[in-house]
Amino acid sequence: MKTLLKNGTVVNADGSRIADVLICNDKIKLIGENIRSDDAAVVDCSGKLLFPGFIDAHTHFDLPFAATTTADDFYTGGRAALRGGTTLVIDFACPNKGESLQYGLDTWHQKADGRTACDYSFHMTIDDWNEGIERELDDMFAAGITSFKMYLTYPAMMLPDGDIYRALKALKKRGGICGFHCENAGIIDARVQELKAEGHRADVYAHPLSRPDYVEAEAVARLLRIAQAADCPVIIVHTTNHAALREIENARRRGQTVYAETCPQYLLLDDSVYYDSDYSRAASFVCAPPIRTKKDADALWRALRIGQIQTISTDHCSFTPEQKEMGRTDFTKIPGGLPGVETRGELIFTAGVARRRMGLSGMCRALSENPAKLYGLFPRKGLIAPGSDADIVVYDPFASHILRSQELLSHAGYTPFEGFRTEGSVSRVFLRGRLAVENGALLGGPEGRYLKRNLCSL
Ligand SMILES: [Zn+2]
Protein backbone atom coordinates (compact mmCIF):
# COMPACT_ATOMS: atom_id res chain seq x y z
CA MET A 1 0.00 0.00 0.00
CA LYS A 2 1.50 3.30 -1.10
CA THR A 3 0.38 6.87 -0.51
CA LEU A 4 2.00 9.97 -1.99
CA LEU A 5 1.47 13.26 -0.16
CA LYS A 6 2.12 15.98 -2.76
CA ASN A 7 3.42 19.50 -2.15
CA GLY A 8 2.84 19.81 1.57
CA THR A 9 5.09 21.80 3.89
CA VAL A 10 7.00 19.11 5.77
CA VAL A 11 7.64 20.30 9.33
CA ASN A 12 10.43 18.86 11.43
CA ALA A 13 12.20 20.21 14.49
CA ASP A 14 15.14 21.34 12.34
CA GLY A 15 13.07 23.25 9.76
CA SER A 16 10.30 23.12 7.19
CA ARG A 17 10.27 22.67 3.42
CA ILE A 18 7.78 22.01 0.67
CA ALA A 19 8.21 18.44 -0.50
CA ASP A 20 6.47 15.22 -1.48
CA VAL A 21 6.30 12.37 1.01
CA LEU A 22 6.01 8.80 -0.20
CA ILE A 23 4.54 6.34 2.30
CA CYS A 24 5.04 2.63 1.70
CA ASN A 25 2.99 0.37 3.98
CA ASP A 26 3.55 1.64 7.52
CA LYS A 27 6.77 3.59 6.93
CA ILE A 28 7.90 6.80 5.29
CA LYS A 29 9.87 5.71 2.25
CA LEU A 30 11.03 8.86 0.53
CA ILE A 31 10.93 12.65 0.84
CA GLY A 32 11.80 14.92 -2.09
CA GLU A 33 10.65 17.03 -5.00
CA ASN A 34 8.51 15.69 -7.83
CA ILE A 35 8.36 12.13 -6.55
CA ARG A 36 6.49 9.88 -8.97
CA SER A 37 4.88 6.63 -8.04
CA ASP A 38 2.39 5.08 -10.43
CA ASP A 39 0.84 2.73 -7.92
CA ALA A 40 0.42 5.21 -5.04
CA ALA A 41 -2.79 6.91 -3.94
CA VAL A 42 -2.06 10.64 -4.34
CA VAL A 43 -3.18 13.21 -1.77
CA ASP A 44 -2.77 16.86 -2.73
CA CYS A 45 -1.33 18.64 0.33
CA SER A 46 -0.72 22.06 -1.26
CA GLY A 47 -1.07 24.78 1.34
CA LYS A 48 -1.10 22.21 4.16
CA LEU A 49 1.43 21.55 6.90
CA LEU A 50 2.66 18.03 7.56
CA PHE A 51 3.68 17.39 11.17
CA PRO A 52 5.07 14.17 12.60
CA GLY A 53 2.21 12.58 14.57
CA PHE A 54 1.79 14.38 17.89
CA ILE A 55 2.73 12.48 21.04
CA ASP A 56 0.84 13.05 24.27
CA ALA A 57 3.09 11.73 27.02
CA HIS A 58 0.69 12.57 29.86
CA THR A 59 -2.80 11.08 29.83
CA HIS A 60 -4.95 9.38 32.45
CA PHE A 61 -7.51 7.16 30.72
CA ASP A 62 -9.77 4.83 32.68
CA LEU A 63 -8.34 6.03 35.98
CA PRO A 64 -10.28 5.25 39.15
CA PHE A 65 -10.68 8.25 41.45
CA ALA A 66 -12.61 8.27 44.74
CA ALA A 67 -15.82 6.36 43.97
CA THR A 68 -15.71 7.09 40.26
CA THR A 69 -13.59 6.67 37.11
CA THR A 70 -12.44 9.19 34.51
CA ALA A 71 -15.00 9.84 31.78
CA ASP A 72 -12.62 8.77 29.01
CA ASP A 73 -11.28 5.25 28.82
CA PHE A 74 -8.80 4.01 26.22
CA TYR A 75 -11.56 3.59 23.65
CA THR A 76 -12.99 7.11 23.79
CA GLY A 77 -9.69 8.72 24.80
CA GLY A 78 -7.76 7.03 22.00
CA ARG A 79 -10.34 8.15 19.43
CA ALA A 80 -10.28 11.70 20.75
CA ALA A 81 -6.48 11.71 20.67
CA LEU A 82 -6.23 10.47 17.12
CA ARG A 83 -8.80 12.89 15.83
CA GLY A 84 -6.74 15.75 17.24
CA GLY A 85 -3.55 14.53 15.53
CA THR A 86 -2.12 12.59 18.46
CA THR A 87 -0.95 9.26 17.11
CA LEU A 88 0.62 8.08 20.37
CA VAL A 89 -0.35 8.49 24.01
CA ILE A 90 1.77 7.46 26.97
CA ASP A 91 -0.60 6.85 29.87
CA PHE A 92 0.28 6.27 33.52
CA ALA A 93 -0.11 2.69 34.74
CA CYS A 94 -0.97 3.14 38.36
CA PRO A 95 -0.83 0.20 40.81
CA ASN A 96 -2.08 0.98 44.31
CA LYS A 97 0.26 0.89 47.27
CA GLY A 98 0.81 -2.77 48.14
CA GLU A 99 0.28 -4.01 44.57
CA SER A 100 3.14 -5.12 42.34
CA LEU A 101 4.29 -3.14 39.31
CA GLN A 102 3.46 -6.19 37.18
CA TYR A 103 -0.11 -6.10 38.47
CA GLY A 104 -0.32 -2.42 37.51
CA LEU A 105 1.07 -3.17 34.06
CA ASP A 106 -1.33 -6.10 33.49
CA THR A 107 -4.25 -3.95 34.62
CA TRP A 108 -3.37 -1.17 32.20
CA HIS A 109 -2.92 -3.63 29.33
CA GLN A 110 -6.41 -4.96 30.05
CA LYS A 111 -7.77 -1.43 29.86
CA ALA A 112 -5.96 -0.55 26.62
CA ASP A 113 -5.26 -3.64 24.51
CA GLY A 114 -7.58 -4.00 21.53
CA ARG A 115 -9.52 -0.87 22.48
CA THR A 116 -7.23 2.04 21.58
CA ALA A 117 -7.39 3.89 18.27
CA CYS A 118 -3.90 5.41 18.49
CA ASP A 119 -0.61 3.80 19.46
CA TYR A 120 0.06 3.73 23.18
CA SER A 121 2.60 3.01 25.84
CA PHE A 122 2.77 3.32 29.62
CA HIS A 123 4.83 5.05 32.26
CA MET A 124 4.89 3.09 35.52
CA THR A 125 3.84 4.82 38.72
CA ILE A 126 6.00 4.05 41.75
CA ASP A 127 3.94 4.82 44.86
CA ASP A 128 5.57 2.30 47.13
CA TRP A 129 9.23 1.38 47.61
CA ASN A 130 10.60 -1.93 48.85
CA GLU A 131 12.93 -4.71 47.71
CA GLY A 132 10.17 -6.42 45.72
CA ILE A 133 9.46 -3.30 43.69
CA GLU A 134 13.15 -2.71 43.11
CA ARG A 135 13.53 -6.28 41.79
CA GLU A 136 10.58 -5.70 39.46
CA LEU A 137 12.24 -2.76 37.76
CA ASP A 138 14.19 -5.09 35.49
CA ASP A 139 10.94 -6.71 34.33
CA MET A 140 9.54 -3.27 33.57
CA PHE A 141 12.51 -2.35 31.38
CA ALA A 142 12.17 -5.74 29.65
CA ALA A 143 8.51 -4.86 28.96
CA GLY A 144 9.65 -1.62 27.28
CA ILE A 145 8.83 0.67 30.18
CA THR A 146 11.71 3.09 30.65
CA SER A 147 9.93 6.00 32.31
CA PHE A 148 8.31 6.20 35.71
CA LYS A 149 6.27 8.59 37.81
CA MET A 150 6.39 9.59 41.45
CA TYR A 151 4.32 11.98 43.51
CA LEU A 152 5.33 14.48 46.17
CA THR A 153 1.68 15.00 47.04
CA TYR A 154 -1.53 12.92 47.43
CA PRO A 155 -1.26 10.66 50.51
CA ALA A 156 -2.38 7.57 48.52
CA MET A 157 0.57 7.92 46.17
CA MET A 158 3.33 10.05 47.66
CA LEU A 159 6.67 8.65 48.77
CA PRO A 160 8.90 9.97 51.54
CA ASP A 161 12.11 11.72 50.42
CA GLY A 162 14.32 8.77 51.35
CA ASP A 163 12.35 6.37 49.17
CA ILE A 164 12.40 8.82 46.27
CA TYR A 165 16.17 8.98 46.66
CA ARG A 166 16.47 5.16 46.71
CA ALA A 167 14.13 4.75 43.75
CA LEU A 168 16.02 7.35 41.72
CA LYS A 169 19.31 5.58 42.39
CA ALA A 170 17.78 2.30 41.22
CA LEU A 171 16.47 3.99 38.05
CA LYS A 172 19.80 5.70 37.41
CA LYS A 173 21.53 2.30 37.45
CA ARG A 174 19.22 1.12 34.67
CA GLY A 175 19.18 4.31 32.58
CA GLY A 176 15.56 5.06 33.46
CA ILE A 177 13.91 8.41 33.86
CA CYS A 178 11.17 9.62 36.17
CA GLY A 179 8.52 12.32 36.02
CA PHE A 180 7.43 14.06 39.22
CA HIS A 181 4.25 15.72 40.38
CA CYS A 182 5.65 18.47 42.59
CA GLU A 183 3.50 20.15 45.24
CA ASN A 184 4.10 20.36 48.98
CA ALA A 185 1.47 18.08 50.53
CA GLY A 186 1.85 19.38 54.10
CA ILE A 187 1.36 23.04 53.25
CA ILE A 188 -1.65 22.24 51.03
CA ASP A 189 -3.24 20.23 53.81
CA ALA A 190 -2.75 23.02 56.36
CA ARG A 191 -4.08 25.68 54.01
CA VAL A 192 -7.14 23.56 53.18
CA GLN A 193 -7.95 23.39 56.91
CA GLU A 194 -7.51 27.17 57.22
CA LEU A 195 -9.68 27.94 54.19
CA LYS A 196 -12.44 25.67 55.44
CA ALA A 197 -12.29 27.27 58.89
CA GLU A 198 -12.59 30.67 57.24
CA GLY A 199 -15.84 29.61 55.55
CA HIS A 200 -14.55 28.79 52.05
CA ARG A 201 -15.60 25.13 52.00
CA ALA A 202 -17.97 25.64 49.05
CA ASP A 203 -15.81 28.12 47.11
CA VAL A 204 -14.07 26.76 44.04
CA TYR A 205 -11.48 29.56 44.24
CA ALA A 206 -10.28 28.04 47.52
CA HIS A 207 -8.70 25.33 45.37
CA PRO A 208 -6.00 27.58 43.83
CA LEU A 209 -5.65 29.45 47.14
CA SER A 210 -4.81 26.17 48.87
CA ARG A 211 -1.97 25.40 46.44
CA PRO A 212 -0.17 28.62 45.38
CA ASP A 213 2.77 28.78 42.98
CA TYR A 214 5.42 28.66 45.72
CA VAL A 215 3.97 25.42 47.08
CA GLU A 216 4.78 23.91 43.68
CA ALA A 217 8.16 25.67 43.50
CA GLU A 218 9.17 24.39 46.95
CA ALA A 219 8.48 20.80 45.93
CA VAL A 220 10.33 21.28 42.63
CA ALA A 221 13.35 22.65 44.53
CA ARG A 222 13.30 19.81 47.08
CA LEU A 223 12.85 17.13 44.43
CA LEU A 224 15.73 18.56 42.42
CA ARG A 225 17.98 18.39 45.48
CA ILE A 226 16.99 14.74 45.95
CA ALA A 227 17.77 14.17 42.26
CA GLN A 228 21.12 15.88 42.80
CA ALA A 229 21.88 13.49 45.66
CA ALA A 230 20.89 10.49 43.52
CA ASP A 231 22.63 11.94 40.46
CA CYS A 232 19.67 11.05 38.27
CA PRO A 233 17.96 13.03 35.48
CA VAL A 234 14.31 13.86 36.19
CA ILE A 235 11.26 15.34 34.50
CA ILE A 236 9.09 17.98 36.11
CA VAL A 237 5.63 17.28 34.71
CA HIS A 238 2.90 19.92 34.31
CA THR A 239 5.10 22.92 35.18
CA THR A 240 2.78 25.87 35.72
CA ASN A 241 4.65 28.92 36.90
CA HIS A 242 7.61 31.26 36.92
CA ALA A 243 8.83 30.37 40.43
CA ALA A 244 9.01 26.66 39.54
CA LEU A 245 10.87 27.46 36.33
CA ARG A 246 13.46 29.38 38.33
CA GLU A 247 14.11 26.33 40.50
CA ILE A 248 14.54 24.19 37.39
CA GLU A 249 17.05 26.68 35.99
CA ASN A 250 18.95 26.71 39.31
CA ALA A 251 19.38 22.94 39.14
CA ARG A 252 20.53 23.11 35.52
CA ARG A 253 23.12 25.70 36.49
CA ARG A 254 24.43 23.20 39.05
CA GLY A 255 24.92 20.79 36.17
CA GLN A 256 21.84 18.63 36.66
CA THR A 257 19.79 17.22 33.79
CA VAL A 258 16.20 18.33 34.23
CA TYR A 259 13.41 18.11 31.66
CA ALA A 260 10.24 20.15 31.95
CA GLU A 261 6.74 19.62 30.63
CA THR A 262 3.81 22.03 30.56
CA CYS A 263 0.20 21.78 29.29
CA PRO A 264 -2.12 23.93 27.13
CA GLN A 265 -4.32 24.93 30.09
CA TYR A 266 -1.34 26.59 31.79
CA LEU A 267 -0.35 28.38 28.57
CA LEU A 268 -3.77 29.58 27.41
CA LEU A 269 -5.85 30.16 30.55
CA ASP A 270 -5.47 32.12 33.77
CA ASP A 271 -6.75 31.76 37.33
CA SER A 272 -9.77 34.03 36.77
CA VAL A 273 -11.58 30.83 35.67
CA TYR A 274 -11.90 29.80 39.33
CA TYR A 275 -13.83 32.94 40.25
CA ASP A 276 -16.75 32.23 37.91
CA SER A 277 -19.94 32.53 40.00
CA ASP A 278 -21.33 29.45 38.23
CA TYR A 279 -20.10 26.45 40.26
CA SER A 280 -20.18 24.05 37.35
CA ARG A 281 -18.07 26.27 35.11
CA ALA A 282 -15.55 27.12 37.83
CA ALA A 283 -15.23 23.48 38.95
CA SER A 284 -14.65 22.33 35.38
CA PHE A 285 -11.22 24.02 35.53
CA VAL A 286 -10.09 22.36 38.78
CA CYS A 287 -6.83 20.52 38.29
CA ALA A 288 -3.59 20.19 40.24
CA PRO A 289 -1.42 22.14 40.13
CA PRO A 290 -4.03 24.82 39.42
CA ILE A 291 -4.08 27.24 36.50
CA ARG A 292 -1.93 30.30 37.35
CA THR A 293 -1.71 33.96 36.36
CA LYS A 294 -1.32 35.51 32.93
CA LYS A 295 2.24 36.43 33.92
CA ASP A 296 3.04 32.79 34.63
CA ALA A 297 1.61 31.80 31.25
CA ASP A 298 3.88 34.38 29.60
CA ALA A 299 6.86 32.90 31.47
CA LEU A 300 5.93 29.41 30.18
CA TRP A 301 5.75 30.61 26.57
CA ARG A 302 9.13 32.27 26.96
CA ALA A 303 10.58 29.11 28.52
CA LEU A 304 9.35 27.09 25.55
CA ARG A 305 10.93 29.57 23.16
CA ILE A 306 14.35 29.44 24.80
CA GLY A 307 14.35 25.70 25.39
CA GLN A 308 13.77 25.66 29.14
CA ILE A 309 10.59 23.59 28.63
CA GLN A 310 10.91 20.57 26.35
CA THR A 311 7.40 19.16 25.95
CA ILE A 312 3.72 20.13 25.92
CA SER A 313 1.47 17.27 27.05
CA THR A 314 -2.14 17.51 28.20
CA ASP A 315 -2.54 15.71 31.55
CA HIS A 316 -5.87 14.63 30.06
CA CYS A 317 -7.90 13.48 33.08
CA SER A 318 -11.55 13.94 32.27
CA PHE A 319 -14.51 14.17 34.60
CA THR A 320 -17.96 15.19 33.39
CA PRO A 321 -19.85 18.17 34.84
CA GLU A 322 -21.98 15.59 36.70
CA GLN A 323 -18.88 14.06 38.27
CA LYS A 324 -17.59 17.53 39.18
CA GLU A 325 -20.81 17.93 41.22
CA MET A 326 -19.13 15.76 43.88
CA GLY A 327 -17.43 18.91 45.15
CA ARG A 328 -20.30 21.38 45.18
CA THR A 329 -20.27 21.72 48.96
CA ASP A 330 -16.59 20.91 49.53
CA PHE A 331 -13.93 22.12 47.10
CA THR A 332 -11.53 19.34 48.12
CA LYS A 333 -14.00 16.77 46.74
CA ILE A 334 -14.00 18.17 43.20
CA PRO A 335 -12.43 15.51 40.96
CA GLY A 336 -9.28 17.16 39.64
CA GLY A 337 -8.38 17.14 35.99
CA LEU A 338 -9.20 18.58 32.58
CA PRO A 339 -9.86 16.98 29.22
CA GLY A 340 -7.42 18.06 26.52
CA VAL A 341 -6.10 15.19 24.42
CA GLU A 342 -8.30 16.11 21.45
CA THR A 343 -7.56 19.83 21.19
CA ARG A 344 -3.84 20.26 21.98
CA GLY A 345 -2.54 20.51 18.40
CA GLU A 346 -5.03 23.14 17.31
CA LEU A 347 -4.67 25.13 20.54
CA ILE A 348 -0.89 25.24 20.36
CA PHE A 349 -0.92 26.08 16.66
CA THR A 350 -3.38 28.92 17.32
CA ALA A 351 -1.94 30.39 20.53
CA GLY A 352 1.66 29.53 19.71
CA VAL A 353 2.42 29.56 15.98
CA ALA A 354 -0.33 31.85 14.67
CA ARG A 355 0.25 34.37 17.50
CA ARG A 356 4.01 34.19 16.89
CA ARG A 357 4.93 32.88 20.31
CA MET A 358 6.65 29.89 18.74
CA GLY A 359 7.63 28.74 15.27
CA LEU A 360 6.50 25.64 13.40
CA SER A 361 9.71 23.86 14.40
CA GLY A 362 9.21 24.81 18.05
CA MET A 363 5.72 23.34 17.96
CA CYS A 364 7.06 20.19 16.31
CA ARG A 365 9.76 19.92 18.96
CA ALA A 366 7.34 20.29 21.90
CA LEU A 367 4.59 18.01 20.55
CA SER A 368 6.52 15.41 18.57
CA GLU A 369 10.30 15.27 18.51
CA ASN A 370 11.15 15.94 22.16
CA PRO A 371 8.60 13.52 23.62
CA ALA A 372 9.81 10.87 21.15
CA LYS A 373 13.41 11.40 22.30
CA LEU A 374 12.63 11.77 25.99
CA TYR A 375 10.59 8.58 26.05
CA GLY A 376 12.84 6.42 23.88
CA LEU A 377 10.97 6.27 20.57
CA PHE A 378 13.08 8.49 18.31
CA PRO A 379 13.52 8.31 15.29
CA ARG A 380 10.75 5.76 14.85
CA LYS A 381 8.32 8.42 16.11
CA GLY A 382 8.59 12.23 16.24
CA LEU A 383 10.15 12.73 12.82
CA ILE A 384 9.14 12.83 9.17
CA ALA A 385 12.06 11.03 7.54
CA PRO A 386 12.65 7.85 5.53
CA GLY A 387 12.41 4.84 7.83
CA SER A 388 10.20 6.51 10.45
CA ASP A 389 6.66 5.30 11.11
CA ALA A 390 4.28 7.06 8.74
CA ASP A 391 2.41 8.93 11.49
CA ILE A 392 1.57 12.23 9.82
CA VAL A 393 -0.78 15.06 10.71
CA VAL A 394 -2.01 17.05 7.71
CA TYR A 395 -2.84 20.47 9.14
CA ASP A 396 -4.86 23.02 7.19
CA PRO A 397 -3.78 26.42 8.56
CA PHE A 398 -6.73 28.18 6.91
CA ALA A 399 -9.59 25.95 8.12
CA SER A 400 -10.48 27.85 11.28
CA HIS A 401 -13.33 26.62 13.42
CA ILE A 402 -14.93 27.13 16.81
CA LEU A 403 -14.34 24.46 19.47
CA ARG A 404 -17.64 23.04 20.69
CA SER A 405 -17.85 20.22 23.21
CA GLN A 406 -20.79 18.58 21.39
CA GLU A 407 -18.53 18.09 18.38
CA LEU A 408 -15.70 16.42 20.29
CA LEU A 409 -15.22 12.67 20.65
CA SER A 410 -14.10 12.87 24.27
CA HIS A 411 -16.75 11.80 26.77
CA ALA A 412 -15.84 14.60 29.18
CA GLY A 413 -19.00 16.46 28.19
CA TYR A 414 -17.21 19.80 28.07
CA THR A 415 -14.02 21.46 26.91
CA PRO A 416 -12.16 24.14 28.90
CA PHE A 417 -11.88 25.91 25.52
CA GLU A 418 -15.59 26.09 24.60
CA GLY A 419 -16.09 28.78 21.97
CA PHE A 420 -12.36 29.14 21.25
CA ARG A 421 -11.67 30.04 17.63
CA THR A 422 -8.83 27.96 16.23
CA GLU A 423 -6.48 29.01 13.49
CA GLY A 424 -6.70 26.06 11.17
CA SER A 425 -7.51 22.48 11.92
CA VAL A 426 -6.32 18.91 11.69
CA SER A 427 -7.62 17.76 8.31
CA ARG A 428 -6.09 14.29 7.95
CA VAL A 429 -4.16 11.94 10.18
CA PHE A 430 -2.13 8.96 9.04
CA LEU A 431 -1.36 6.28 11.61
CA ARG A 432 1.47 4.00 10.45
CA GLY A 433 0.58 4.71 6.83
CA ARG A 434 -3.16 4.20 7.15
CA LEU A 435 -5.52 7.15 6.67
CA ALA A 436 -7.14 7.20 10.12
CA VAL A 437 -8.84 10.62 10.20
CA GLU A 438 -10.34 12.60 7.35
CA ASN A 439 -12.15 15.92 7.85
CA GLY A 440 -12.88 15.20 11.47
CA ALA A 441 -14.16 11.68 10.89
CA LEU A 442 -12.41 8.63 12.28
CA LEU A 443 -11.79 5.84 9.80
CA GLY A 444 -11.13 2.39 11.18
CA GLY A 445 -11.31 0.96 14.64
CA PRO A 446 -9.08 0.49 17.66
CA GLU A 447 -5.95 -0.36 15.70
CA GLY A 448 -3.44 1.23 18.06
CA ARG A 449 -0.47 -0.86 19.14
CA TYR A 450 1.41 -1.07 22.40
CA LEU A 451 4.94 0.27 21.98
CA LYS A 452 7.95 -0.94 23.89
CA ARG A 453 10.34 1.94 24.40
CA ASN A 454 14.11 2.41 24.53
CA LEU A 455 16.02 4.63 26.94
CA CYS A 456 15.82 8.42 26.80
CA SER A 457 17.85 10.01 23.99
CA LEU A 458 17.10 13.70 24.63
ZN1 LIG B 1 -1.25 13.72 35.54
Coordinates of C-alpha atoms in Angstrom, one line a residue, residues 136-289:
E136 CA 10.6 -5.7 39.5
L137 CA 12.2 -2.8 37.8
D138 CA 14.2 -5.1 35.5
D139 CA 10.9 -6.7 34.3
M140 CA 9.5 -3.3 33.6
F141 CA 12.5 -2.4 31.4
A142 CA 12.2 -5.7 29.7
A143 CA 8.5 -4.9 29.0
G144 CA 9.7 -1.6 27.3
I145 CA 8.8 0.7 30.2
T146 CA 11.7 3.1 30.7
S147 CA 9.9 6.0 32.3
F148 CA 8.3 6.2 35.7
K149 CA 6.3 8.6 37.8
M150 CA 6.4 9.6 41.4
Y151 CA 4.3 12.0 43.5
L152 CA 5.3 14.5 46.2
T153 CA 1.7 15.0 47.0
Y154 CA -1.5 12.9 47.4
P155 CA -1.3 10.7 50.5
A156 CA -2.4 7.6 48.5
M157 CA 0.6 7.9 46.2
M158 CA 3.3 10.0 47.7
L159 CA 6.7 8.6 48.8
P160 CA 8.9 10.0 51.5
D161 CA 12.1 11.7 50.4
G162 CA 14.3 8.8 51.4
D163 CA 12.3 6.4 49.2
I164 CA 12.4 8.8 46.3
Y165 CA 16.2 9.0 46.7
R166 CA 16.5 5.2 46.7
A167 CA 14.1 4.8 43.8
L168 CA 16.0 7.3 41.7
K169 CA 19.3 5.6 42.4
A170 CA 17.8 2.3 41.2
L171 CA 16.5 4.0 38.1
K172 CA 19.8 5.7 37.4
K173 CA 21.5 2.3 37.5
R174 CA 19.2 1.1 34.7
G175 CA 19.2 4.3 32.6
G176 CA 15.6 5.1 33.5
I177 CA 13.9 8.4 33.9
C178 CA 11.2 9.6 36.2
G179 CA 8.5 12.3 36.0
F180 CA 7.4 14.1 39.2
H181 CA 4.3 15.7 40.4
C182 CA 5.6 18.5 42.6
E183 CA 3.5 20.2 45.2
N184 CA 4.1 20.4 49.0
A185 CA 1.5 18.1 50.5
G186 CA 1.8 19.4 54.1
I187 CA 1.4 23.0 53.3
I188 CA -1.6 22.2 51.0
D189 CA -3.2 20.2 53.8
A190 CA -2.8 23.0 56.4
R191 CA -4.1 25.7 54.0
V192 CA -7.1 23.6 53.2
Q193 CA -8.0 23.4 56.9
E194 CA -7.5 27.2 57.2
L195 CA -9.7 27.9 54.2
K196 CA -12.4 25.7 55.4
A197 CA -12.3 27.3 58.9
E198 CA -12.6 30.7 57.2
G199 CA -15.8 29.6 55.5
H200 CA -14.6 28.8 52.0
R201 CA -15.6 25.1 52.0
A202 CA -18.0 25.6 49.1
D203 CA -15.8 28.1 47.1
V204 CA -14.1 26.8 44.0
Y205 CA -11.5 29.6 44.2
A206 CA -10.3 28.0 47.5
H207 CA -8.7 25.3 45.4
P208 CA -6.0 27.6 43.8
L209 CA -5.6 29.4 47.1
S210 CA -4.8 26.2 48.9
R211 CA -2.0 25.4 46.4
P212 CA -0.2 28.6 45.4
D213 CA 2.8 28.8 43.0
Y214 CA 5.4 28.7 45.7
V215 CA 4.0 25.4 47.1
E216 CA 4.8 23.9 43.7
A217 CA 8.2 25.7 43.5
E218 CA 9.2 24.4 47.0
A219 CA 8.5 20.8 45.9
V220 CA 10.3 21.3 42.6
A221 CA 13.3 22.6 44.5
R222 CA 13.3 19.8 47.1
L223 CA 12.8 17.1 44.4
L224 CA 15.7 18.6 42.4
R225 CA 18.0 18.4 45.5
I226 CA 17.0 14.7 46.0
A227 CA 17.8 14.2 42.3
Q228 CA 21.1 15.9 42.8
A229 CA 21.9 13.5 45.7
A230 CA 20.9 10.5 43.5
D231 CA 22.6 11.9 40.5
C232 CA 19.7 11.0 38.3
P233 CA 18.0 13.0 35.5
V234 CA 14.3 13.9 36.2
I235 CA 11.3 15.3 34.5
I236 CA 9.1 18.0 36.1
V237 CA 5.6 17.3 34.7
H238 CA 2.9 19.9 34.3
T239 CA 5.1 22.9 35.2
T240 CA 2.8 25.9 35.7
N241 CA 4.6 28.9 36.9
H242 CA 7.6 31.3 36.9
A243 CA 8.8 30.4 40.4
A244 CA 9.0 26.7 39.5
L245 CA 10.9 27.5 36.3
R246 CA 13.5 29.4 38.3
E247 CA 14.1 26.3 40.5
I248 CA 14.5 24.2 37.4
E249 CA 17.1 26.7 36.0
N250 CA 18.9 26.7 39.3
A251 CA 19.4 22.9 39.1
R252 CA 20.5 23.1 35.5
R253 CA 23.1 25.7 36.5
R254 CA 24.4 23.2 39.0
G255 CA 24.9 20.8 36.2
Q256 CA 21.8 18.6 36.7
T257 CA 19.8 17.2 33.8
V258 CA 16.2 18.3 34.2
Y259 CA 13.4 18.1 31.7
A260 CA 10.2 20.2 31.9
E261 CA 6.7 19.6 30.6
T262 CA 3.8 22.0 30.6
C263 CA 0.2 21.8 29.3
P264 CA -2.1 23.9 27.1
Q265 CA -4.3 24.9 30.1
Y266 CA -1.3 26.6 31.8
L267 CA -0.3 28.4 28.6
L268 CA -3.8 29.6 27.4
L269 CA -5.8 30.2 30.5
D270 CA -5.5 32.1 33.8
D271 CA -6.8 31.8 37.3
S272 CA -9.8 34.0 36.8
V273 CA -11.6 30.8 35.7
Y274 CA -11.9 29.8 39.3
Y275 CA -13.8 32.9 40.3
D276 CA -16.7 32.2 37.9
S277 CA -19.9 32.5 40.0
D278 CA -21.3 29.5 38.2
Y279 CA -20.1 26.5 40.3
S280 CA -20.2 24.1 37.3
R281 CA -18.1 26.3 35.1
A282 CA -15.6 27.1 37.8
A283 CA -15.2 23.5 38.9
S284 CA -14.7 22.3 35.4
F285 CA -11.2 24.0 35.5
V286 CA -10.1 22.4 38.8
C287 CA -6.8 20.5 38.3
A288 CA -3.6 20.2 40.2
P289 CA -1.4 22.1 40.1

